[in-house]
Coordinates of C-alpha atoms in Angstrom, one line a residue:
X248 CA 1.8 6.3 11.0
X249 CA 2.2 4.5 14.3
X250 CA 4.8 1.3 13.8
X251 CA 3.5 -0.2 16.4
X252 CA -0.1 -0.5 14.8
X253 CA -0.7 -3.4 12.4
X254 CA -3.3 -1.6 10.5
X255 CA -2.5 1.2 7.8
X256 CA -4.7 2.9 5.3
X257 CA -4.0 3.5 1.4
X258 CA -6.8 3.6 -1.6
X259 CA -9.1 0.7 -2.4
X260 CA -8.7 1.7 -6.0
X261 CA -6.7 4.1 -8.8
X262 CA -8.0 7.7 -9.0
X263 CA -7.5 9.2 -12.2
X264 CA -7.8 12.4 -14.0
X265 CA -9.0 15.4 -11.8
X266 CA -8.8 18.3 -13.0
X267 CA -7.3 21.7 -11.2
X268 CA -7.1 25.0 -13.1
X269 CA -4.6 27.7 -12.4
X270 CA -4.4 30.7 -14.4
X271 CA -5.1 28.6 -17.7
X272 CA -2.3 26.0 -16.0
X273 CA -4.2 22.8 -16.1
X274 CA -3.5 20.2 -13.6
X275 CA -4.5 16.6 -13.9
X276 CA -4.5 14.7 -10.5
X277 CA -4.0 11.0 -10.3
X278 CA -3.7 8.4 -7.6
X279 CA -2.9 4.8 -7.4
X280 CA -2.2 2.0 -4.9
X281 CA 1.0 0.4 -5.3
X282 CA 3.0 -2.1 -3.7
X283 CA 6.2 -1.8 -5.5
X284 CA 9.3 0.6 -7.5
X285 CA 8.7 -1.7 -10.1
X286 CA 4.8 -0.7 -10.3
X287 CA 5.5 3.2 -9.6
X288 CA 7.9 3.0 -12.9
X289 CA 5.4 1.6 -14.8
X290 CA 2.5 4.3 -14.1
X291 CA 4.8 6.7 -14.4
X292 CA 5.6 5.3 -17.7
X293 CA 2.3 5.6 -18.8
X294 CA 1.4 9.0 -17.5
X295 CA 4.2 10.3 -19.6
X296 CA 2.6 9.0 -22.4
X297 CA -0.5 10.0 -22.0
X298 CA 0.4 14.0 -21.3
X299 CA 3.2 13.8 -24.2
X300 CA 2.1 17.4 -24.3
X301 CA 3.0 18.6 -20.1
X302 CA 5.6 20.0 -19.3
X303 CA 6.0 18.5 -15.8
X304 CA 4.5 15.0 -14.3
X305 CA 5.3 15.9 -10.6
X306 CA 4.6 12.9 -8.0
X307 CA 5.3 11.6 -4.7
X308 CA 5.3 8.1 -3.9
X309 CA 5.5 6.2 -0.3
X310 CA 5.9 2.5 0.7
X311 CA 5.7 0.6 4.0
X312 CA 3.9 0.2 6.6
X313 CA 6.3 0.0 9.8
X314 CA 8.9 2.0 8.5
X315 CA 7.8 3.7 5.3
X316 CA 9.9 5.1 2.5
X317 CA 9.1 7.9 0.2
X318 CA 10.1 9.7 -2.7
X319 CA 8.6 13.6 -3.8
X320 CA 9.9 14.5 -7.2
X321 CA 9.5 17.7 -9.0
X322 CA 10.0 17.0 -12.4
X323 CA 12.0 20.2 -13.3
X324 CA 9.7 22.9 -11.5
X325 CA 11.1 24.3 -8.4
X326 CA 12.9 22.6 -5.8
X327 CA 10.5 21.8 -3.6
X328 CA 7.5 23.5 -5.1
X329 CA 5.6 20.1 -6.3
X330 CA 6.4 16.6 -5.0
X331 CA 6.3 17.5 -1.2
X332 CA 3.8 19.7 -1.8
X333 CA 2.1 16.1 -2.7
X334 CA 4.0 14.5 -0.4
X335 CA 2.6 16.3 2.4
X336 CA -1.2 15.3 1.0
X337 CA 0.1 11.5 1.4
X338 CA 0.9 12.5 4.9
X339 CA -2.6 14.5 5.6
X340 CA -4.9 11.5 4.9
X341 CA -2.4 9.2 6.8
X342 CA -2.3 6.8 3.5
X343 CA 0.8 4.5 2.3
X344 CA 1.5 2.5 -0.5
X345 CA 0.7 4.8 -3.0
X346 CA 1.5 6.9 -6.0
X347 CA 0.1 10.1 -6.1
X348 CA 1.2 11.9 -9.5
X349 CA -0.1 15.3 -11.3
X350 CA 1.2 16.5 -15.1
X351 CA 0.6 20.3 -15.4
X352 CA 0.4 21.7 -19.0
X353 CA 1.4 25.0 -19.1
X354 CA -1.1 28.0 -19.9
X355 CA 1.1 30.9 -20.7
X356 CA 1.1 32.7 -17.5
X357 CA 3.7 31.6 -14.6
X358 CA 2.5 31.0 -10.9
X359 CA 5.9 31.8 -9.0
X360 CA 7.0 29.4 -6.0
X361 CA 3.9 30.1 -3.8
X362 CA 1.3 29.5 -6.5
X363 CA 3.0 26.5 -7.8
X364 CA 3.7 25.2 -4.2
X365 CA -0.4 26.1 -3.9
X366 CA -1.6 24.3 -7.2
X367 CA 0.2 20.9 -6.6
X368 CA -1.2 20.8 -3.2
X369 CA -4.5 21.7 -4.1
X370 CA -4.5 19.0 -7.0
X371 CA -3.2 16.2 -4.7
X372 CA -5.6 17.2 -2.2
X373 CA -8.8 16.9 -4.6
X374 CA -7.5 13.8 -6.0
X375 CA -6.9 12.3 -2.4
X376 CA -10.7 12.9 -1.7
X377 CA -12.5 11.7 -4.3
X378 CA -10.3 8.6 -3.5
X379 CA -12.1 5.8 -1.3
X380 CA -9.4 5.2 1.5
X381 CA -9.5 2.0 3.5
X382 CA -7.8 0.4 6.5
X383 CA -6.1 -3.1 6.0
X384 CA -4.5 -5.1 8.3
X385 CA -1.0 -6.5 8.3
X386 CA -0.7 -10.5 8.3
X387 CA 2.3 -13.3 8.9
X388 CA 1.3 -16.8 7.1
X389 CA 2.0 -19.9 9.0
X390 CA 2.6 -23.3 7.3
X391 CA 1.7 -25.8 9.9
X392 CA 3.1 -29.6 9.2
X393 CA 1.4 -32.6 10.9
X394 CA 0.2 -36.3 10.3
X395 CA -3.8 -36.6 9.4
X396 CA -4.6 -38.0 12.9
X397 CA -4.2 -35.0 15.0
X398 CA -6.0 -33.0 12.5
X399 CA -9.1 -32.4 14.8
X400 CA -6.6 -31.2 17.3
X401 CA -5.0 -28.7 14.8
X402 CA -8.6 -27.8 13.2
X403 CA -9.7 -26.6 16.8
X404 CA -6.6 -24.4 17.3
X405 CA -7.7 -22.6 13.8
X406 CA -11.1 -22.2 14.6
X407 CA -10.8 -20.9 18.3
X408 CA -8.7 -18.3 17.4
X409 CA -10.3 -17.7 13.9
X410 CA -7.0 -17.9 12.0
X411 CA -7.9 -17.6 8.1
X412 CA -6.7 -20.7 5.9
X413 CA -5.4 -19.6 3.1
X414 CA -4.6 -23.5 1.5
X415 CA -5.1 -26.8 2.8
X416 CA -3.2 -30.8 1.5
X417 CA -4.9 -33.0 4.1
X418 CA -3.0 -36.5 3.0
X419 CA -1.4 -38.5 5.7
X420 CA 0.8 -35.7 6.2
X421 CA -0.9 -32.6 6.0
X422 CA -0.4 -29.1 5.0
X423 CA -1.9 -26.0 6.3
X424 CA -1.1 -22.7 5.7
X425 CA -2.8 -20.2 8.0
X426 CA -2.6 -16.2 8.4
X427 CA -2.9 -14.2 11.7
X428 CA -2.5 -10.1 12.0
X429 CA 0.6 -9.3 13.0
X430 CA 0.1 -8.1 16.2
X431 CA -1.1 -12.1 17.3
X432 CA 1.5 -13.7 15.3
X433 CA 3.8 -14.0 18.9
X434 CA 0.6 -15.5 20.6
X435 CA 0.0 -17.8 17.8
X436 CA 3.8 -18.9 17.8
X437 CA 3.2 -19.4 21.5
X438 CA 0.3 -21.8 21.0
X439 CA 1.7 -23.6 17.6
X440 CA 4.8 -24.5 19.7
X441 CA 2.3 -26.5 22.5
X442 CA 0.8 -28.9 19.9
X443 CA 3.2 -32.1 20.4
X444 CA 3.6 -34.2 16.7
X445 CA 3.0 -30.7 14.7
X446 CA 5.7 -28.7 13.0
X447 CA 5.3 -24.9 11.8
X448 CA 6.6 -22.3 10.0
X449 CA 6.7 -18.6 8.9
X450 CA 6.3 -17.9 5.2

């Protein structure tokens, strides 16, 4: 994932429950976008519950857009032999703040390091495509600050350079909160700091 780039892919919406089969080892995939620990804990939470019967609910998470953090956990199999296996999926479709999890329940015959290294990867990677990924861009929020008779000027600023308005008090002193992509939020800064009577901010 570049860090230069202010764009960055993840899912639109969960995935849940796709089914992998290994030598009577059944795997169910699941993916979710996330944008916290907090959030990861709390599917993970859940998951447990809802296979109280697997014997592993293997998962990789990562977070971030410019410089990401990630976790791969295996959840008592292997070192190594489930959550990077996932992990490495994440990486494939390029795809960031997510959770991508899979609970195996056990079928009696044992897959050794290859085939469970094999059947984690394969899981995250069916899960991963029946997923819808899409590309978002990265946005700073400005609060601009100014008294209601230079409003036209400030209104002319946020439509030539197509700046979304997220809220808006116009009293005799007004408030404006716009947002820019990241990548223009110098530029912006630039302009905002030309408009004589007007005061700004990040938030």
């Amino acid at each position: 994932m570049k860090s230069t780039s202010d764009v960055f892919k993840t899912i639109a919406m969960p995935i849940e429950e796709v089914l992998h089969k290994e030598k009577k080892s059944k795997f169910y995939g699941y993916a979710f976008p996330v944008q916290n620990e907090d959030e990861i804990k709390s599917i993970l939470e859940k998951l447990h519950k809802k296979h109280h019967t697997a014997n592993h609910v293997c998962y990789a998470w990562q977070l971030g857009i410019f410089n990401p953090r990630y976790r791969a956990n295996d959840d008592g199999e292997p070192n190594n032999s489930a959550g990077l296996p996932i992990y490495g999926q994440i990486q494939s479709y390029d795809v960031t703040n997510i959770l991508v999890a899979v609970a195996r329940i056990f079928g009696g015959t044992k897959l050794g390091i290859g085939g469970l290294i094999n059947a984690y990867k394969t899981t995250a990677q069916l899960t991963l495509e029946g997923a819808s990924i899409i590309e978002l861009t990265v946005k700073e929020n400005f609060m601009l600050i100014f008294d209601y008779h230079i409003m036209d000027k400030v209104m002319r600023i946020i439509k030539q350079h197509q700046l979304e308005v997220i809220s808006q008090k116009m009293e005799i002193h007004c408030e404006v909160i716009v947002s820019v992509r990241k990548n223009d939020a110098d530029k912006l800064e630039n302009i905002l700091s030309g408009i004589y009577e007007m005061d700004f901010k990040k938030i």
